[in-house]
PDB file of N, CA and C in Angstrom:
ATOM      1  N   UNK A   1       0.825  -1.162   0.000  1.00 93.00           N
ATOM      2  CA  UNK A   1       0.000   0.000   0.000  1.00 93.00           C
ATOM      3  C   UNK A   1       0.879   1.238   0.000  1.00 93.00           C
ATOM      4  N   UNK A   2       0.091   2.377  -0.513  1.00 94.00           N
ATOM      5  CA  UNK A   2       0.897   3.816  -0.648  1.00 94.00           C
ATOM      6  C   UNK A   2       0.115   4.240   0.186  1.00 94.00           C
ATOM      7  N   UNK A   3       0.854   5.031   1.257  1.00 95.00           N
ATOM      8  CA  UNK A   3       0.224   5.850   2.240  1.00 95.00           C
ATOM      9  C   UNK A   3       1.114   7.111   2.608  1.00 95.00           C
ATOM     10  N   UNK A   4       0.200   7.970   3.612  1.00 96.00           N
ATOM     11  CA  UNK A   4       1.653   8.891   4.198  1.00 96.00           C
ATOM     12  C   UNK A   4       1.689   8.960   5.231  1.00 96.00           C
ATOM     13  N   UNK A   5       2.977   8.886   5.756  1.00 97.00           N
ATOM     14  CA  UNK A   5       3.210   8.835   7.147  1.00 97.00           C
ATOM     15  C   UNK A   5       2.776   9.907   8.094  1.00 97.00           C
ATOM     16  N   UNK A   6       1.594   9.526   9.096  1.00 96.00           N
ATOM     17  CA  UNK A   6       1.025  10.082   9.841  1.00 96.00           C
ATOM     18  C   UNK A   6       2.106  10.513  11.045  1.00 96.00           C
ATOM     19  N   UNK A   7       2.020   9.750  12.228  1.00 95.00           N
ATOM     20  CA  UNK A   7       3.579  10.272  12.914  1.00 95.00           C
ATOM     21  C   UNK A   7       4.233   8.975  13.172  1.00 95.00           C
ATOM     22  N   UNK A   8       5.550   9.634  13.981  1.00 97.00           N
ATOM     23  CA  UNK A   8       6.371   8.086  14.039  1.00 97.00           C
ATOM     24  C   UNK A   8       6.654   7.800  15.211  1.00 97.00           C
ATOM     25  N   UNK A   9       6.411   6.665  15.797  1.00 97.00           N
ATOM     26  CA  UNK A   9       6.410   6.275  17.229  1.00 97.00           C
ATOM     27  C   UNK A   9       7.776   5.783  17.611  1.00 97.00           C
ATOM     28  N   UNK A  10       7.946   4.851  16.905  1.00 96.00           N
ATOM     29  CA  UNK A  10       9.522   4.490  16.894  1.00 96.00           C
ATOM     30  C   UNK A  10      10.416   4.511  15.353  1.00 96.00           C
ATOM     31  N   UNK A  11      11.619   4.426  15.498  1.00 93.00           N
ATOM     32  CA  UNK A  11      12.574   3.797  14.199  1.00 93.00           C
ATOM     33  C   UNK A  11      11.568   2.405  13.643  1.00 93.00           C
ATOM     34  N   UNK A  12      11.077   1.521  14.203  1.00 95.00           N
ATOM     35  CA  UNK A  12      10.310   0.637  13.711  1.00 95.00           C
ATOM     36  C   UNK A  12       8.919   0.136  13.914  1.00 95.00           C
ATOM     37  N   UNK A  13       7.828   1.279  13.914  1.00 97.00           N
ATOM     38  CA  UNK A  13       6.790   1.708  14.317  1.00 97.00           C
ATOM     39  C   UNK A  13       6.486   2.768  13.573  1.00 97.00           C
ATOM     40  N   UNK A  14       5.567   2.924  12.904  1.00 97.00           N
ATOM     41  CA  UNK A  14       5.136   4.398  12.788  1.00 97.00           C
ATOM     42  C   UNK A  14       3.664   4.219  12.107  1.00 97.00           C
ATOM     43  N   UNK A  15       3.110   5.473  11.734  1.00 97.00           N
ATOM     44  CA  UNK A  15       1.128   4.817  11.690  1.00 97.00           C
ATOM     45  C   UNK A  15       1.229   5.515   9.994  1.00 97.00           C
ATOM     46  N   UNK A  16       0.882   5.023   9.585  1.00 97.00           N
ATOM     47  CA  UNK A  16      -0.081   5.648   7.936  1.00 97.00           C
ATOM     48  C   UNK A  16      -1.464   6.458   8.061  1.00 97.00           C
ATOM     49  N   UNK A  17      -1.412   6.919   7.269  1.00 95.00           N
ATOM     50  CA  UNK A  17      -2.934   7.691   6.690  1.00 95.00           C
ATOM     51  C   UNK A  17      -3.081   7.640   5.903  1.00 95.00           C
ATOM     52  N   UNK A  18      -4.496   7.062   4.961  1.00 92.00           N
ATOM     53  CA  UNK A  18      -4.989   7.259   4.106  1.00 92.00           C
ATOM     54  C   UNK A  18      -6.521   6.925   3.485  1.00 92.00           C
ATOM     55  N   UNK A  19      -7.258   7.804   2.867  1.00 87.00           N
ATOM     56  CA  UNK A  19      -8.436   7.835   2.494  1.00 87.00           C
ATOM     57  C   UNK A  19      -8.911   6.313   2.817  1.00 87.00           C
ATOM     58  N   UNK A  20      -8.536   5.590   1.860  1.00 85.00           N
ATOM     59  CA  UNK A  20      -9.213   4.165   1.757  1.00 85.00           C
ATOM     60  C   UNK A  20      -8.712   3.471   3.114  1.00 85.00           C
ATOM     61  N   UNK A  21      -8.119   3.711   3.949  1.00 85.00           N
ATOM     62  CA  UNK A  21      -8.294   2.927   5.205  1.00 85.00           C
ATOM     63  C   UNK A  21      -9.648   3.185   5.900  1.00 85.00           C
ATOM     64  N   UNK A  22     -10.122   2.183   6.512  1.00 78.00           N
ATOM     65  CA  UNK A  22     -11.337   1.420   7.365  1.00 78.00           C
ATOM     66  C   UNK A  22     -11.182   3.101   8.545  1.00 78.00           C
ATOM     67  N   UNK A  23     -10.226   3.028   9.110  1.00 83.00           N
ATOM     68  CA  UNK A  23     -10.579   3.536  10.296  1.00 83.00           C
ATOM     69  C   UNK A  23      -9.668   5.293   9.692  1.00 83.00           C
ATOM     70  N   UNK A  24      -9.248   5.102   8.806  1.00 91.00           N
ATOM     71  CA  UNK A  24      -7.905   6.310   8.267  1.00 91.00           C
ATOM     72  C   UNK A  24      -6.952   6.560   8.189  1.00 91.00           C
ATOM     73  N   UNK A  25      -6.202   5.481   9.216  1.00 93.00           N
ATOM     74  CA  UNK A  25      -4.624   4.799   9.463  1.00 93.00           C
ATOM     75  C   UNK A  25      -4.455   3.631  10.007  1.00 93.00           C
ATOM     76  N   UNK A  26      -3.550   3.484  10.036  1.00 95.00           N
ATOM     77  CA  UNK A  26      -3.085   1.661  10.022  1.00 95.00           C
ATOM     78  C   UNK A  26      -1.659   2.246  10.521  1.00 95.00           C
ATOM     79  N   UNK A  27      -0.957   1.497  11.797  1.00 97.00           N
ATOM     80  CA  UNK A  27      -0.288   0.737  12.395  1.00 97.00           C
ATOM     81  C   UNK A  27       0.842   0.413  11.819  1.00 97.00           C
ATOM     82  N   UNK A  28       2.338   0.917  11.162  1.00 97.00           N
ATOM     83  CA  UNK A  28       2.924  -0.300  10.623  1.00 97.00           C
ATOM     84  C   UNK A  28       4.484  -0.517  11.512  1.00 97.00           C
ATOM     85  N   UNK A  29       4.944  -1.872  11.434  1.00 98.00           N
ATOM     86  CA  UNK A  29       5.860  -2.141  12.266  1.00 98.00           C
ATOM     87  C   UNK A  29       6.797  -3.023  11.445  1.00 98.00           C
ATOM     88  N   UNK A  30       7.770  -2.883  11.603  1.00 94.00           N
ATOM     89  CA  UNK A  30       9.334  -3.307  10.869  1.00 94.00           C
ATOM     90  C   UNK A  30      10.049  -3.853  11.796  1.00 94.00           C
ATOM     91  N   UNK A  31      10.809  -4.514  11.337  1.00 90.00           N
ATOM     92  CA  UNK A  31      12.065  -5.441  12.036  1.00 90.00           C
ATOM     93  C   UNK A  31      13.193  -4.404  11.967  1.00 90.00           C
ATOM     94  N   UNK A  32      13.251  -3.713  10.691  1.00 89.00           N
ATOM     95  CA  UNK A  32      14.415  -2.562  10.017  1.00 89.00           C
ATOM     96  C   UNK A  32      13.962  -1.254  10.450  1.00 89.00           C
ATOM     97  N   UNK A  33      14.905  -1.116  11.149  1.00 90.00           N
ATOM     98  CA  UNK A  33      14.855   0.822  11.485  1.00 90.00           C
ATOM     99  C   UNK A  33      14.546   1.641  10.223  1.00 90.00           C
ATOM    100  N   UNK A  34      13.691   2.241  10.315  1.00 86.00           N
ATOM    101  CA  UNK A  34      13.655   3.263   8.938  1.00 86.00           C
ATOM    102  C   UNK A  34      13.621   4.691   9.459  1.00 86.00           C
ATOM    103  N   UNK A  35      13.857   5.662   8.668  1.00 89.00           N
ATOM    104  CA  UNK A  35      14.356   7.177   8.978  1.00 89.00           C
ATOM    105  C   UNK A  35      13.182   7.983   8.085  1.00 89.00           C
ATOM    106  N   UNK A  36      11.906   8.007   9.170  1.00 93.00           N
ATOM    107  CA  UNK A  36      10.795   8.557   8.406  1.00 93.00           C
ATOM    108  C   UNK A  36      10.471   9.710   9.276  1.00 93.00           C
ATOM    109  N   UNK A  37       9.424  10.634   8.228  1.00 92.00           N
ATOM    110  CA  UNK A  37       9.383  11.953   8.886  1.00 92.00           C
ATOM    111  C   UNK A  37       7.834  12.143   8.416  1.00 92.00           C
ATOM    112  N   UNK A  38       7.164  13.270   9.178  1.00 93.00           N
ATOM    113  CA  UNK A  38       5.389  13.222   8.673  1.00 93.00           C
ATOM    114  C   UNK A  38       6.015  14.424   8.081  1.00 93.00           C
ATOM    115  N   UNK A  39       4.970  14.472   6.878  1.00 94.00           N
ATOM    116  CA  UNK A  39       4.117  13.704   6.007  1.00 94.00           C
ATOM    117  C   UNK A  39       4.679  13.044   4.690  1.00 94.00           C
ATOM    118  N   UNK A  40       5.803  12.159   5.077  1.00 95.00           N
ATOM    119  CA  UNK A  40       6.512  11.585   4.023  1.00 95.00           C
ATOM    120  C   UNK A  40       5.433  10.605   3.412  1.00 95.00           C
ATOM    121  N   UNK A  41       5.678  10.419   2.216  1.00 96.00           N
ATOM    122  CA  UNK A  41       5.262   9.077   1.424  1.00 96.00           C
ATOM    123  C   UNK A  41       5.579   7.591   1.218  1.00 96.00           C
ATOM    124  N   UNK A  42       5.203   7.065   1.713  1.00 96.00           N
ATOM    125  CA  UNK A  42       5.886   5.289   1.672  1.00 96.00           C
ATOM    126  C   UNK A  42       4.947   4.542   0.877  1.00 96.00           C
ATOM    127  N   UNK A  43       5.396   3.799   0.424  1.00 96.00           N
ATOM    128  CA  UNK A  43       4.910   2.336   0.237  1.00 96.00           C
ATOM    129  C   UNK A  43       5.553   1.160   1.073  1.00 96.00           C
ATOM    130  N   UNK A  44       4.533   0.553   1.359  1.00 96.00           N
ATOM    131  CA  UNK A  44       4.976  -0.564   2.422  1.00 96.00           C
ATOM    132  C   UNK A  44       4.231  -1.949   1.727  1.00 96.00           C
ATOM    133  N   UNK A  45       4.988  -2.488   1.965  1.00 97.00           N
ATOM    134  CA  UNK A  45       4.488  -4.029   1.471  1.00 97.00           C
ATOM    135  C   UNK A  45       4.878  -5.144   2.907  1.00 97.00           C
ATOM    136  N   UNK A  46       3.631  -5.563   3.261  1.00 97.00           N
ATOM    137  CA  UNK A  46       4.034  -6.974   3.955  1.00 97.00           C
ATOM    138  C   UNK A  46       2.606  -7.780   4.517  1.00 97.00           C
ATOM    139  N   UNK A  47       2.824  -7.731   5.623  1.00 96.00           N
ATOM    140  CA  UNK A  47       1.312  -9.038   5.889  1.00 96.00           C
ATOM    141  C   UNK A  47       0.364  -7.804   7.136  1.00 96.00           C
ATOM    142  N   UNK A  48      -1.035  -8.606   7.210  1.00 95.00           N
ATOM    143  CA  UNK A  48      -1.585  -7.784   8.103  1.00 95.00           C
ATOM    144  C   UNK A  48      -1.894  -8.430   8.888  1.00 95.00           C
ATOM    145  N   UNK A  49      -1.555  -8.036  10.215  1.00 95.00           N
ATOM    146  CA  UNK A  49      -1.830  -9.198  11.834  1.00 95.00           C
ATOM    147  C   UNK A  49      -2.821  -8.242  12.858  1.00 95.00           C
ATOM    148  N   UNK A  50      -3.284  -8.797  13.608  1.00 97.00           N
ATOM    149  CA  UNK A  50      -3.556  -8.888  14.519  1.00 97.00           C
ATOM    150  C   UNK A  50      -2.556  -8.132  15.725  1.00 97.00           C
ATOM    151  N   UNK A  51      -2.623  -7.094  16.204  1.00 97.00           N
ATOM    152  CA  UNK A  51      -2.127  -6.300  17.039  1.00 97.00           C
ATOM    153  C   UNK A  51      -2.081  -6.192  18.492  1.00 97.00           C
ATOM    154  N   UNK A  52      -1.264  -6.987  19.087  1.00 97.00           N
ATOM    155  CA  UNK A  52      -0.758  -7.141  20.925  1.00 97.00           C
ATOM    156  C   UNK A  52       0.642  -6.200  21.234  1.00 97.00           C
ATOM    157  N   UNK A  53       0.216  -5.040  21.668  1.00 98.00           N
ATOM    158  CA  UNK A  53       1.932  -4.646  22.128  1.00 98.00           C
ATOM    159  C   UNK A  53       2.295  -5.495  23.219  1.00 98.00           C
ATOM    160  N   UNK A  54       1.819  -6.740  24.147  1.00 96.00           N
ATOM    161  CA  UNK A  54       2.442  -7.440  24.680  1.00 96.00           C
ATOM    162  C   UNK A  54       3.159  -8.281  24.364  1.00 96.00           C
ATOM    163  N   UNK A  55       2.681  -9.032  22.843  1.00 96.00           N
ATOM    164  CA  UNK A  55       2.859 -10.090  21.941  1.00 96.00           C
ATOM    165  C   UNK A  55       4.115  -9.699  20.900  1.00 96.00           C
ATOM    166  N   UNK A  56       4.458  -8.032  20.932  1.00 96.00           N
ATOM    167  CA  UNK A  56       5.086  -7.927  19.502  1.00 96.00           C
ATOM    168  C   UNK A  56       5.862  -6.746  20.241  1.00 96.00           C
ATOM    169  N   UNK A  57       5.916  -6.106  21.893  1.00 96.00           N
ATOM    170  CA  UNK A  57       7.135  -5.024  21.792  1.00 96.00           C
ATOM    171  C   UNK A  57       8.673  -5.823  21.699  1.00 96.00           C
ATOM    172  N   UNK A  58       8.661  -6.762  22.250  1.00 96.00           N
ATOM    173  CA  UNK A  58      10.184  -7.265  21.846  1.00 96.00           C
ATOM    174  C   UNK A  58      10.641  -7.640  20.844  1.00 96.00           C
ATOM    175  N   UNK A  59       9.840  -8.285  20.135  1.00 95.00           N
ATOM    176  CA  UNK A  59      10.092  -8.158  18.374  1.00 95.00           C
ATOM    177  C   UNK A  59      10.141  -6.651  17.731  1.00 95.00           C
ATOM    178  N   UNK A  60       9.683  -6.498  17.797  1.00 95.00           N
ATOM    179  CA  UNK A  60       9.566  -5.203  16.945  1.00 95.00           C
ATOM    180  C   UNK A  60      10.089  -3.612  17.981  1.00 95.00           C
ATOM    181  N   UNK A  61      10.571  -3.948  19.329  1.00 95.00           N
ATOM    182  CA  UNK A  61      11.158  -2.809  20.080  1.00 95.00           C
ATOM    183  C   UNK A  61      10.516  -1.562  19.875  1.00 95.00           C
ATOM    184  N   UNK A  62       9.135  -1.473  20.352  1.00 97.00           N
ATOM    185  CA  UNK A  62       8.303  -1.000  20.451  1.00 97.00           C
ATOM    186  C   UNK A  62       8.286   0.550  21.497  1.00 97.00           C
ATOM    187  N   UNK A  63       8.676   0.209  22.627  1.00 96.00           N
ATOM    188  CA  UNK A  63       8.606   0.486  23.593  1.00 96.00           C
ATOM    189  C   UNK A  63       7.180   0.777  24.832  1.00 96.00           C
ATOM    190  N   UNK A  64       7.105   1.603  25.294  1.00 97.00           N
ATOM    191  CA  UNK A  64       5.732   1.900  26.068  1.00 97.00           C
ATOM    192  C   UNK A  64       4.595   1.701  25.816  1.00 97.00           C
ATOM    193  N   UNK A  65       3.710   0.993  26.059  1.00 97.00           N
ATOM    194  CA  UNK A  65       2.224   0.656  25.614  1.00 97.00           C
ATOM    195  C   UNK A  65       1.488   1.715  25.071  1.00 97.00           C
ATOM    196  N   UNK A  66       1.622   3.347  25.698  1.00 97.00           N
ATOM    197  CA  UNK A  66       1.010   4.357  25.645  1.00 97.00           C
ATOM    198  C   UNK A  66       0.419   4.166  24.270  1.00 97.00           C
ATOM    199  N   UNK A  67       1.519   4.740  23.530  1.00 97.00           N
ATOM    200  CA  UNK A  67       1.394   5.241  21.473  1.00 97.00           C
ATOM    201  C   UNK A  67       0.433   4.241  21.016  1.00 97.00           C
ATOM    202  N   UNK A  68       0.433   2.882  21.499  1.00 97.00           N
ATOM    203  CA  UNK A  68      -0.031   2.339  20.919  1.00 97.00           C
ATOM    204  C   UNK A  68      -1.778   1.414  21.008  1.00 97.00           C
ATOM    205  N   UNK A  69      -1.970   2.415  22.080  1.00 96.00           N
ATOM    206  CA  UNK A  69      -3.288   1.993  22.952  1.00 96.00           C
ATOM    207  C   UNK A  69      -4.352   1.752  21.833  1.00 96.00           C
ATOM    208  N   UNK A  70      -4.397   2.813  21.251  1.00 94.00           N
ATOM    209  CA  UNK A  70      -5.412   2.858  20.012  1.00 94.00           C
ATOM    210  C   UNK A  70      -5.674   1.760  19.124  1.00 94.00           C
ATOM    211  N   UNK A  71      -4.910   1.098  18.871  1.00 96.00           N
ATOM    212  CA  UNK A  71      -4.238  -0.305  17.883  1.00 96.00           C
ATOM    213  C   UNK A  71      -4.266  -1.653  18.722  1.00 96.00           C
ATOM    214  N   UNK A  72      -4.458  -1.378  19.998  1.00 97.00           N
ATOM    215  CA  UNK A  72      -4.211  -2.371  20.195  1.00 97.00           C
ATOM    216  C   UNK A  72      -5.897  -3.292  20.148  1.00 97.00           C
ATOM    217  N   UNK A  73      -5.771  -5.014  19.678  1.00 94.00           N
ATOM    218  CA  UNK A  73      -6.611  -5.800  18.722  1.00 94.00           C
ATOM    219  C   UNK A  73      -7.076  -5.652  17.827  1.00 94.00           C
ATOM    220  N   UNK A  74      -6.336  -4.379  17.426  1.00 94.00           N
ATOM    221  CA  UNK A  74      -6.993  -3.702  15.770  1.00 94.00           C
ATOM    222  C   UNK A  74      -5.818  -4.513  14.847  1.00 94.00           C
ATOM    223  N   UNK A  75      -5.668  -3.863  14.033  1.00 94.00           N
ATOM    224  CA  UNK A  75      -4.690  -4.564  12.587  1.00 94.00           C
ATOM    225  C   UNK A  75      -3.862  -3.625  12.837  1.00 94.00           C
ATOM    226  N   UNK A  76      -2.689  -3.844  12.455  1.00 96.00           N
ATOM    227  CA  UNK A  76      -1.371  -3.461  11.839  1.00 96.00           C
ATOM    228  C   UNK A  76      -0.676  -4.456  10.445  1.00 96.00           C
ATOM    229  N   UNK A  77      -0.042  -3.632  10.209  1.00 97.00           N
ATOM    230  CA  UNK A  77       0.641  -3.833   9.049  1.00 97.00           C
ATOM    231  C   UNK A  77       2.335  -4.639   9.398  1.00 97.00           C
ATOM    232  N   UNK A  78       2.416  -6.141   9.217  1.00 97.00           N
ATOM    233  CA  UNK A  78       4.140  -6.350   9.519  1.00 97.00           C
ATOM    234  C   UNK A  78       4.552  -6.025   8.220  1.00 97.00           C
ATOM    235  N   UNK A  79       5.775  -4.875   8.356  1.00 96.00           N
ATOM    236  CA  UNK A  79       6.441  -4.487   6.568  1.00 96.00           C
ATOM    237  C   UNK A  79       7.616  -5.617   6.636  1.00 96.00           C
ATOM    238  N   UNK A  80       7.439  -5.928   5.023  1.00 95.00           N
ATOM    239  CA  UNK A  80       8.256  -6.651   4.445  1.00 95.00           C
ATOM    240  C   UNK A  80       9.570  -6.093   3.930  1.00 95.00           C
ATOM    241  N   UNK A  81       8.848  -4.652   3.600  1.00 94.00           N
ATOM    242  CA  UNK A  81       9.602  -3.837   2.782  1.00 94.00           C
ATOM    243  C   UNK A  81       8.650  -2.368   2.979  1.00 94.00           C
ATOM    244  N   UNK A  82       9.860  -0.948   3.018  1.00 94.00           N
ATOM    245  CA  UNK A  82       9.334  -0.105   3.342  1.00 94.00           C
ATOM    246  C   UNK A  82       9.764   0.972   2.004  1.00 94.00           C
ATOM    247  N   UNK A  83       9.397   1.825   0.953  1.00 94.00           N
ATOM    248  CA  UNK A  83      10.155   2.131   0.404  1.00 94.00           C
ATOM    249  C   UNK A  83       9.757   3.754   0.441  1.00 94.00           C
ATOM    250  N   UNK A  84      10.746   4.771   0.710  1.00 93.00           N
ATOM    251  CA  UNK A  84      10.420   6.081   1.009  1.00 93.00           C
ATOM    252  C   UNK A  84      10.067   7.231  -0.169  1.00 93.00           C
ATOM    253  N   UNK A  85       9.473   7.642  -0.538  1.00 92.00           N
ATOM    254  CA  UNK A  85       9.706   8.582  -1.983  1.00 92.00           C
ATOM    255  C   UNK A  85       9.615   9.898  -1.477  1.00 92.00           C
ATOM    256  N   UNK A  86      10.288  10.405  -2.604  1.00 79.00           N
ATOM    257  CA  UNK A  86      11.023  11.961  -2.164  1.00 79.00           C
ATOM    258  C   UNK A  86      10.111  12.602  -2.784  1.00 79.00           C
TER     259      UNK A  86
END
């Protein structure tokens, strides 16, 4: 999906916005640190899960439950691949 980066919670965390989302943003989380800024443009490609920050802050080094209260048993996005356009 092409979206734009709403804000960024962590290096491997950060939320999308866009029209055709259900709720208006989506959640996405990386294994790979990425160096994103709002209102950059990404495309992200990977799978869509099921959302536990208990289940996924150590994978994905999340940190504090806070950011992510909103999301949590909602969907997120795991990226496969994140790609930034200028």
């Amino acid at each position: 999906m092409t979206a734009t980066v709403d804000r960024v919670i962590t290096d491997t965390a950060f939320v999308v916005r866009d029209v055709d989302l259900t709720d208006g943003t989506l959640l996405v989380l990386s294994e790979r640190p990425s160096e994103l800024a709002s209102p950059q443009l990404v495309t992200v490609r990977g799978t869509v899960a099921s959302f536990s920050h208990r289940a996924l802050a150590d994978r994905y080094r999340l940190g504090p439950a806070g950011p992510y209260r909103n999301f949590e048993k909602g969907r997120a996005l795991v990226a496969q691949e994140v790609t930034v356009w200028d």
